[in-house]
């Protein structure tokens, strides 16, 4: 118990001394031991590496998992040392919805068949994305986290210890400086010839004893300064070695970055291959659909022509024209016949016009040919 109290009192004294030294340095009332320029450059390089590593890590996590709630959940699972549950990717979820839509809307229809094909492609894309996220997390994110949670914490701890050693060293320097100043003042007072008429002899004796006390205090301060200087130099060397290890950290991160680029290239190559296969499948399906639409359009056009001829005798003049009288329209064929794709619009217009005539009113005859003008 006594040992613990003594240690606690000693720690409190050291903390108070450091606090006083730090405060005096902030107000410019105490000298501060400066580190060499190379050491300062190493510190700045380490801080820059730590800051940019945090930013790269955070943005890569956003790239791999855009959902912030999912990222928070994964972070909590990692802190609790529990396995992160498997999560369905967006591509796989879209594939599931498309497959369900195809089964409900009809898997044998052209739309249903296309939904099934696209769903299979999206499922493969989701699987490729899952592999990419897993590979990138292991080969890229894990080394960055290891540096921030391992190496950087060690560097920060040693830097704080170096800062404390530097405060102890400067406090010892200030104590030695004060002790020497007091010793010099006491020595000057002791060397002065006393005037027994104005000063009592006991003051001279006290000055001599004070000079001896300050001499002992200066010797003690010098010894503490040597110890503090040794501890500071040792801690500075340890911190320097850790800071120089940032170069090997850069080499490791460079290798991880190459692996990340390789995995990303593989992922996008797989996506391109899957989409190219899907495009080929949809291309053949689109050709079949176009042929079916052309056939249906031709059938509808023939049916509409039949109905139009039965309703109006003037239809023959509109559906077929002489090449010399045919208007310059892209819907006319080589022999003057109206193409089926352009015939539908004309049929609707003429049927509306003919529908206005009743059976009791005969349809007007063909328009008389106009003679040449003037």
CSV table of C-alpha atoms in Angstrom, one decimal:
chain,number,residue,atom,x,y,z
A,1,UNK,CA,0.0,0.0,0.0
A,2,UNK,CA,2.8,2.4,0.9
A,3,UNK,CA,4.6,1.5,-2.3
A,4,UNK,CA,1.5,2.3,-4.4
A,5,UNK,CA,1.1,5.6,-2.6
A,6,UNK,CA,4.7,6.5,-3.2
A,7,UNK,CA,4.4,5.6,-6.9
A,8,UNK,CA,1.1,7.6,-7.2
A,9,UNK,CA,2.7,10.6,-5.6
A,10,UNK,CA,5.7,10.3,-7.9
A,11,UNK,CA,3.5,10.1,-11.0
A,12,UNK,CA,1.5,13.1,-9.8
A,13,UNK,CA,4.7,15.1,-9.4
A,14,UNK,CA,6.0,14.1,-12.9
A,15,UNK,CA,2.6,15.0,-14.4
A,16,UNK,CA,2.6,18.4,-12.6
A,17,UNK,CA,6.1,19.1,-13.8
A,18,UNK,CA,5.3,18.3,-17.4
A,19,UNK,CA,2.1,20.4,-17.2
A,20,UNK,CA,4.1,23.4,-15.9
A,21,UNK,CA,6.7,23.0,-18.6
A,22,UNK,CA,4.1,22.7,-21.4
A,23,UNK,CA,2.2,25.7,-20.2
A,24,UNK,CA,5.4,27.8,-20.0
A,25,UNK,CA,6.3,26.8,-23.5
A,26,UNK,CA,2.9,27.8,-24.8
A,27,UNK,CA,3.3,31.3,-23.2
A,28,UNK,CA,6.9,31.6,-24.4
A,29,UNK,CA,8.4,31.6,-20.9
A,30,UNK,CA,10.5,28.4,-21.3
A,31,UNK,CA,12.9,27.0,-23.9
A,32,UNK,CA,11.9,24.0,-26.0
A,33,UNK,CA,14.2,21.4,-27.4
A,34,UNK,CA,13.8,21.3,-31.1
A,35,UNK,CA,14.1,18.2,-33.2
A,36,UNK,CA,16.4,18.0,-36.2
A,37,UNK,CA,15.0,18.8,-39.7
A,38,UNK,CA,15.2,15.1,-40.9
A,39,UNK,CA,13.2,14.0,-37.9
A,40,UNK,CA,10.6,16.6,-38.5
A,41,UNK,CA,10.3,15.5,-42.2
A,42,UNK,CA,9.8,11.9,-41.0
A,43,UNK,CA,7.0,13.1,-38.7
A,44,UNK,CA,5.3,15.1,-41.5
A,45,UNK,CA,5.6,12.1,-43.9
A,46,UNK,CA,4.1,9.8,-41.3
A,47,UNK,CA,1.2,12.1,-40.6
A,48,UNK,CA,0.5,12.5,-44.3
A,49,UNK,CA,0.6,8.8,-44.9
A,50,UNK,CA,-1.9,8.2,-42.0
A,51,UNK,CA,-4.3,10.9,-43.2
A,52,UNK,CA,-4.4,9.7,-46.9
A,53,UNK,CA,-4.6,6.1,-45.9
A,54,UNK,CA,-7.7,6.9,-43.8
A,55,UNK,CA,-9.3,8.8,-46.8
A,56,UNK,CA,-8.5,6.0,-49.3
A,57,UNK,CA,-9.8,3.3,-46.9
A,58,UNK,CA,-13.0,5.2,-46.3
A,59,UNK,CA,-13.7,5.9,-49.9
A,60,UNK,CA,-12.9,2.4,-51.0
A,61,UNK,CA,-15.4,1.1,-48.5
A,62,UNK,CA,-18.0,3.5,-50.0
A,63,UNK,CA,-17.1,2.1,-53.5
A,64,UNK,CA,-17.6,-1.5,-52.4
A,65,UNK,CA,-20.6,-0.9,-50.2
A,66,UNK,CA,-22.5,2.4,-51.0
A,67,UNK,CA,-25.2,1.7,-48.4
A,68,UNK,CA,-24.0,3.5,-45.1
A,69,UNK,CA,-26.3,1.4,-42.9
A,70,UNK,CA,-24.7,-1.8,-44.3
A,71,UNK,CA,-21.2,-0.3,-43.6
A,72,UNK,CA,-22.1,0.5,-40.0
A,73,UNK,CA,-23.5,-3.0,-39.5
A,74,UNK,CA,-20.3,-4.6,-40.9
A,75,UNK,CA,-18.2,-2.3,-38.7
A,76,UNK,CA,-20.1,-3.4,-35.6
A,77,UNK,CA,-19.7,-7.1,-36.5
A,78,UNK,CA,-16.0,-6.6,-36.9
A,79,UNK,CA,-15.7,-4.9,-33.5
A,80,UNK,CA,-17.6,-7.7,-31.9
A,81,UNK,CA,-15.4,-10.3,-33.5
A,82,UNK,CA,-18.5,-11.9,-35.2
A,83,UNK,CA,-18.8,-13.1,-38.7
A,84,UNK,CA,-20.4,-10.7,-41.1
A,85,UNK,CA,-23.6,-12.3,-42.6
A,86,UNK,CA,-23.8,-12.9,-46.3
A,87,UNK,CA,-25.6,-10.0,-48.1
A,88,UNK,CA,-27.4,-10.2,-51.5
A,89,UNK,CA,-25.9,-7.8,-54.0
A,90,UNK,CA,-28.0,-5.4,-56.0
A,91,UNK,CA,-27.5,-7.4,-59.2
A,92,UNK,CA,-28.7,-10.6,-57.6
A,93,UNK,CA,-31.7,-8.8,-56.1
A,94,UNK,CA,-32.6,-7.4,-59.5
A,95,UNK,CA,-32.3,-10.8,-61.1
A,96,UNK,CA,-34.6,-12.3,-58.5
A,97,UNK,CA,-37.3,-9.6,-59.3
A,98,UNK,CA,-37.0,-10.1,-63.0
A,99,UNK,CA,-37.3,-13.9,-62.7
A,100,UNK,CA,-40.4,-13.5,-60.5
A,101,UNK,CA,-41.9,-11.0,-63.0
A,102,UNK,CA,-41.3,-13.4,-65.9
A,103,UNK,CA,-43.0,-16.3,-64.1
A,104,UNK,CA,-46.0,-14.1,-63.4
A,105,UNK,CA,-46.3,-12.3,-66.7
A,106,UNK,CA,-45.7,-15.4,-68.7
A,107,UNK,CA,-42.3,-17.1,-69.3
A,108,UNK,CA,-43.3,-18.1,-72.9
A,109,UNK,CA,-44.1,-14.6,-74.1
A,110,UNK,CA,-41.3,-12.6,-75.8
A,111,UNK,CA,-41.2,-10.2,-72.8
A,112,UNK,CA,-41.0,-13.0,-70.3
A,113,UNK,CA,-38.3,-14.8,-72.2
A,114,UNK,CA,-36.2,-11.6,-72.3
A,115,UNK,CA,-36.8,-11.1,-68.6
A,116,UNK,CA,-35.4,-14.5,-67.9
A,117,UNK,CA,-32.3,-14.0,-70.1
A,118,UNK,CA,-31.6,-10.6,-68.5
A,119,UNK,CA,-32.2,-12.1,-65.0
A,120,UNK,CA,-29.6,-14.8,-65.6
A,121,UNK,CA,-27.1,-12.1,-66.8
A,122,UNK,CA,-27.8,-9.9,-63.8
A,123,UNK,CA,-27.3,-12.9,-61.5
A,124,UNK,CA,-23.9,-13.6,-63.0
A,125,UNK,CA,-23.0,-9.9,-62.6
A,126,UNK,CA,-24.0,-10.0,-59.0
A,127,UNK,CA,-21.8,-13.1,-58.4
A,128,UNK,CA,-18.9,-11.3,-60.1
A,129,UNK,CA,-19.5,-8.3,-57.9
A,130,UNK,CA,-19.5,-10.4,-54.8
A,131,UNK,CA,-16.2,-12.0,-55.7
A,132,UNK,CA,-14.7,-8.6,-56.4
A,133,UNK,CA,-15.8,-7.2,-53.1
A,134,UNK,CA,-14.4,-10.2,-51.2
A,135,UNK,CA,-11.1,-10.1,-53.1
A,136,UNK,CA,-10.7,-6.3,-52.6
A,137,UNK,CA,-11.5,-6.5,-48.9
A,138,UNK,CA,-8.8,-9.1,-48.3
A,139,UNK,CA,-6.1,-7.8,-50.6
A,140,UNK,CA,-6.5,-4.1,-50.2
A,141,UNK,CA,-8.7,-3.0,-47.3
A,142,UNK,CA,-7.3,-5.4,-44.7
A,143,UNK,CA,-3.6,-4.2,-45.1
A,144,UNK,CA,-4.8,-0.6,-44.8
A,145,UNK,CA,-6.7,-1.3,-41.6
A,146,UNK,CA,-3.7,-3.3,-40.3
A,147,UNK,CA,-1.5,-0.2,-40.7
A,148,UNK,CA,-4.0,2.1,-39.1
A,149,UNK,CA,-4.9,-0.2,-36.2
A,150,UNK,CA,-1.5,-1.7,-35.7
A,151,UNK,CA,1.6,0.1,-36.9
A,152,UNK,CA,0.2,3.6,-36.6
A,153,UNK,CA,-1.0,3.0,-33.0
A,154,UNK,CA,2.5,1.9,-32.1
A,155,UNK,CA,4.0,5.0,-33.8
A,156,UNK,CA,1.6,7.3,-32.0
A,157,UNK,CA,2.4,5.7,-28.7
A,158,UNK,CA,6.1,6.1,-29.1
A,159,UNK,CA,5.6,9.7,-30.3
A,160,UNK,CA,3.7,10.5,-27.1
A,161,UNK,CA,6.4,8.9,-25.1
A,162,UNK,CA,9.0,11.0,-26.9
A,163,UNK,CA,7.0,14.1,-26.2
A,164,UNK,CA,6.9,13.3,-22.5
A,165,UNK,CA,10.7,12.6,-22.5
A,166,UNK,CA,11.2,16.0,-24.2
A,167,UNK,CA,9.2,17.8,-21.6
A,168,UNK,CA,11.2,16.0,-18.8
A,169,UNK,CA,14.4,17.0,-20.5
A,170,UNK,CA,13.4,20.7,-20.8
A,171,UNK,CA,12.1,20.7,-17.2
A,172,UNK,CA,15.5,19.4,-16.1
A,173,UNK,CA,17.3,22.1,-18.1
A,174,UNK,CA,15.1,24.8,-16.6
A,175,UNK,CA,15.7,23.4,-13.1
A,176,UNK,CA,19.4,23.3,-13.6
A,177,UNK,CA,19.4,26.9,-15.0
A,178,UNK,CA,17.5,28.2,-12.0
A,179,UNK,CA,19.8,26.3,-9.6
A,180,UNK,CA,23.0,27.7,-11.2
A,181,UNK,CA,21.5,31.2,-11.1
A,182,UNK,CA,20.6,30.9,-7.4
A,183,UNK,CA,24.0,29.4,-6.7
A,184,UNK,CA,25.8,32.2,-8.4
A,185,UNK,CA,23.7,34.8,-6.5
A,186,UNK,CA,24.4,33.1,-3.2
A,187,UNK,CA,28.1,32.8,-4.0
A,188,UNK,CA,28.3,36.6,-4.7
A,189,UNK,CA,26.6,37.3,-1.5
A,190,UNK,CA,28.9,35.0,0.4
A,191,UNK,CA,32.0,36.6,-1.1
A,192,UNK,CA,30.9,40.0,0.0
A,193,UNK,CA,32.7,41.3,3.2
A,194,UNK,CA,30.1,41.6,5.9
A,195,UNK,CA,29.6,44.9,7.6
A,196,UNK,CA,29.0,44.0,11.2
A,197,UNK,CA,27.7,47.5,12.0
A,198,UNK,CA,24.8,47.2,9.5
A,199,UNK,CA,24.3,43.4,9.1
A,200,UNK,CA,24.2,40.8,11.9
A,201,UNK,CA,26.8,37.9,11.6
A,202,UNK,CA,24.1,35.3,11.3
A,203,UNK,CA,23.0,36.6,7.9
A,204,UNK,CA,26.4,36.0,6.6
A,205,UNK,CA,26.3,32.4,7.9
A,206,UNK,CA,22.9,31.9,6.3
A,207,UNK,CA,24.3,33.1,2.9
A,208,UNK,CA,27.2,30.7,3.1
A,209,UNK,CA,24.9,27.7,3.9
A,210,UNK,CA,22.5,28.8,1.1
A,211,UNK,CA,25.3,28.7,-1.4
A,212,UNK,CA,26.2,25.2,-0.3
A,213,UNK,CA,22.5,24.1,-0.7
A,214,UNK,CA,22.2,25.6,-4.1
A,215,UNK,CA,25.5,23.9,-5.1
A,216,UNK,CA,24.0,20.5,-4.1
A,217,UNK,CA,20.8,21.4,-5.9
A,218,UNK,CA,22.8,22.2,-9.1
A,219,UNK,CA,24.7,18.9,-8.9
A,220,UNK,CA,21.4,17.0,-8.5
A,221,UNK,CA,19.9,18.9,-11.4
A,222,UNK,CA,22.9,18.0,-13.6
A,223,UNK,CA,22.6,14.4,-12.7
A,224,UNK,CA,18.8,14.4,-13.5
A,225,UNK,CA,19.6,16.2,-16.8
A,226,UNK,CA,22.0,13.5,-17.9
A,227,UNK,CA,19.5,10.8,-17.1
A,228,UNK,CA,16.7,12.7,-19.0
A,229,UNK,CA,19.0,13.3,-21.9
A,230,UNK,CA,19.8,9.7,-22.2
A,231,UNK,CA,16.2,8.6,-22.0
A,232,UNK,CA,15.3,11.3,-24.6
A,233,UNK,CA,18.0,10.1,-27.0
A,234,UNK,CA,17.0,6.5,-26.6
A,235,UNK,CA,13.3,7.3,-27.2
A,236,UNK,CA,14.1,9.5,-30.2
A,237,UNK,CA,16.1,6.7,-31.8
A,238,UNK,CA,13.2,4.2,-31.3
A,239,UNK,CA,10.7,6.7,-32.8
A,240,UNK,CA,13.0,7.4,-35.7
A,241,UNK,CA,13.3,3.7,-36.6
A,242,UNK,CA,9.5,3.4,-36.6
A,243,UNK,CA,9.1,6.5,-38.7
A,244,UNK,CA,11.6,5.2,-41.2
A,245,UNK,CA,9.5,2.1,-41.5
A,246,UNK,CA,6.9,4.2,-43.3
A,247,UNK,CA,8.9,3.5,-46.5
A,248,UNK,CA,8.3,-0.2,-46.2
A,249,UNK,CA,4.6,0.6,-45.5
A,250,UNK,CA,4.5,2.4,-48.8
A,251,UNK,CA,6.0,-0.6,-50.6
A,252,UNK,CA,3.4,-2.9,-49.0
A,253,UNK,CA,0.5,-0.5,-49.9
A,254,UNK,CA,1.9,-0.3,-53.5
A,255,UNK,CA,1.7,-4.1,-53.8
A,256,UNK,CA,-1.8,-4.1,-52.4
A,257,UNK,CA,-2.8,-1.4,-54.8
A,258,UNK,CA,-1.6,-3.4,-57.8
A,259,UNK,CA,-3.7,-6.4,-56.5
A,260,UNK,CA,-6.7,-4.1,-56.2
A,261,UNK,CA,-6.3,-2.9,-59.8
A,262,UNK,CA,-5.9,-6.5,-61.0
A,263,UNK,CA,-9.1,-7.6,-59.2
A,264,UNK,CA,-11.0,-4.6,-60.5
A,265,UNK,CA,-9.9,-5.4,-64.0
A,266,UNK,CA,-11.0,-9.0,-63.7
A,267,UNK,CA,-14.3,-7.9,-62.4
A,268,UNK,CA,-15.0,-5.4,-65.2
A,269,UNK,CA,-13.8,-8.0,-67.8
A,270,UNK,CA,-16.3,-10.5,-66.5
A,271,UNK,CA,-19.1,-7.9,-66.6
A,272,UNK,CA,-18.2,-7.1,-70.2
A,273,UNK,CA,-18.2,-10.7,-71.2
A,274,UNK,CA,-21.5,-11.4,-69.5
A,275,UNK,CA,-23.1,-8.3,-71.1
A,276,UNK,CA,-21.7,-9.2,-74.5
A,277,UNK,CA,-23.3,-12.6,-74.3
A,278,UNK,CA,-26.6,-11.1,-73.2
A,279,UNK,CA,-26.4,-8.6,-76.1
A,280,UNK,CA,-25.9,-11.5,-78.6
A,281,UNK,CA,-28.9,-13.4,-77.2
A,282,UNK,CA,-31.1,-10.3,-77.2
A,283,UNK,CA,-29.9,-9.5,-80.8
A,284,UNK,CA,-31.2,-12.8,-82.1
A,285,UNK,CA,-34.4,-12.4,-80.1
A,286,UNK,CA,-34.9,-8.9,-81.4
A,287,UNK,CA,-34.6,-10.1,-85.0
A,288,UNK,CA,-37.3,-12.8,-84.4
A,289,UNK,CA,-39.5,-10.2,-82.7
A,290,UNK,CA,-39.1,-7.8,-85.6
A,291,UNK,CA,-40.0,-10.5,-88.1
A,292,UNK,CA,-43.1,-11.3,-86.0
A,293,UNK,CA,-44.1,-7.6,-85.9
A,294,UNK,CA,-43.6,-7.3,-89.7
A,295,UNK,CA,-45.9,-10.3,-90.2
A,296,UNK,CA,-48.5,-9.0,-87.9
A,297,UNK,CA,-48.4,-5.6,-89.5
A,298,UNK,CA,-48.8,-7.1,-93.0
A,299,UNK,CA,-51.8,-9.1,-91.8
A,300,UNK,CA,-53.4,-6.1,-90.3
A,301,UNK,CA,-52.8,-4.1,-93.4
A,302,UNK,CA,-54.4,-6.7,-95.6
A,303,UNK,CA,-57.4,-6.9,-93.3
A,304,UNK,CA,-57.8,-3.2,-93.2
A,305,UNK,CA,-57.5,-3.0,-97.0
A,306,UNK,CA,-60.2,-5.5,-97.4
A,307,UNK,CA,-62.5,-3.6,-95.1
A,308,UNK,CA,-61.8,-0.3,-96.7
A,309,UNK,CA,-62.5,-1.7,-100.2
A,310,UNK,CA,-65.8,-3.0,-99.0
A,311,UNK,CA,-66.8,0.4,-97.5
A,312,UNK,CA,-65.7,2.7,-100.3
A,313,UNK,CA,-65.2,2.2,-104.0
A,314,UNK,CA,-62.8,5.0,-104.0
A,315,UNK,CA,-60.2,3.0,-102.0
A,316,UNK,CA,-58.6,1.6,-105.1
A,317,UNK,CA,-57.7,5.1,-106.2
A,318,UNK,CA,-56.0,5.8,-102.9
A,319,UNK,CA,-54.3,2.4,-102.2
A,320,UNK,CA,-52.8,2.1,-105.7
A,321,UNK,CA,-51.7,5.0,-107.8
A,322,UNK,CA,-49.8,5.3,-111.0
A,323,UNK,CA,-46.1,5.9,-110.6
A,324,UNK,CA,-46.4,9.2,-112.4
A,325,UNK,CA,-49.2,10.4,-110.0
A,326,UNK,CA,-47.7,8.9,-106.8
A,327,UNK,CA,-46.4,11.5,-104.3
A,328,UNK,CA,-42.8,11.5,-103.4
A,329,UNK,CA,-43.2,9.6,-100.1
A,330,UNK,CA,-41.0,7.0,-98.5
A,331,UNK,CA,-44.0,4.8,-98.0
A,332,UNK,CA,-44.4,4.0,-101.7
A,333,UNK,CA,-42.7,1.0,-103.2
A,334,UNK,CA,-41.0,0.5,-106.5
A,335,UNK,CA,-44.3,-0.2,-108.3
A,336,UNK,CA,-46.4,2.5,-106.6
A,337,UNK,CA,-47.9,0.3,-103.9
A,338,UNK,CA,-48.1,1.6,-100.4
A,339,UNK,CA,-45.8,-0.2,-97.9
A,340,UNK,CA,-47.5,-2.0,-95.0
A,341,UNK,CA,-45.6,0.0,-92.3
A,342,UNK,CA,-46.8,3.3,-93.8
A,343,UNK,CA,-50.2,1.9,-94.8
A,344,UNK,CA,-51.5,1.7,-91.2
A,345,UNK,CA,-51.6,5.5,-90.7
A,346,UNK,CA,-53.3,6.0,-94.1
A,347,UNK,CA,-55.8,3.2,-93.4
A,348,UNK,CA,-56.9,4.8,-90.1
A,349,UNK,CA,-57.4,8.2,-91.7
A,350,UNK,CA,-59.4,6.8,-94.7
A,351,UNK,CA,-61.5,4.5,-92.4
A,352,UNK,CA,-62.5,7.5,-90.3
A,353,UNK,CA,-63.5,9.4,-93.4
A,354,UNK,CA,-65.4,6.5,-94.9
A,355,UNK,CA,-67.1,5.8,-91.6
A,356,UNK,CA,-68.9,9.1,-91.9
A,357,UNK,CA,-70.8,7.9,-95.0
A,358,UNK,CA,-74.1,6.0,-94.5
A,359,UNK,CA,-75.5,3.3,-96.9
A,360,UNK,CA,-78.3,5.6,-98.0
A,361,UNK,CA,-75.8,8.1,-99.3
A,362,UNK,CA,-73.8,6.8,-102.2
A,363,UNK,CA,-70.1,7.4,-102.1
A,364,UNK,CA,-68.9,10.1,-104.4
A,365,UNK,CA,-67.2,9.1,-107.5
A,366,UNK,CA,-63.5,9.5,-108.2
A,367,UNK,CA,-62.4,13.1,-108.6
A,368,UNK,CA,-62.4,14.5,-112.1
A,369,UNK,CA,-59.0,14.9,-113.6
A,370,UNK,CA,-57.9,18.5,-113.7
A,371,UNK,CA,-56.7,20.0,-116.9
A,372,UNK,CA,-53.4,21.7,-117.2
A,373,UNK,CA,-53.2,25.1,-115.7
A,374,UNK,CA,-53.4,28.3,-117.7
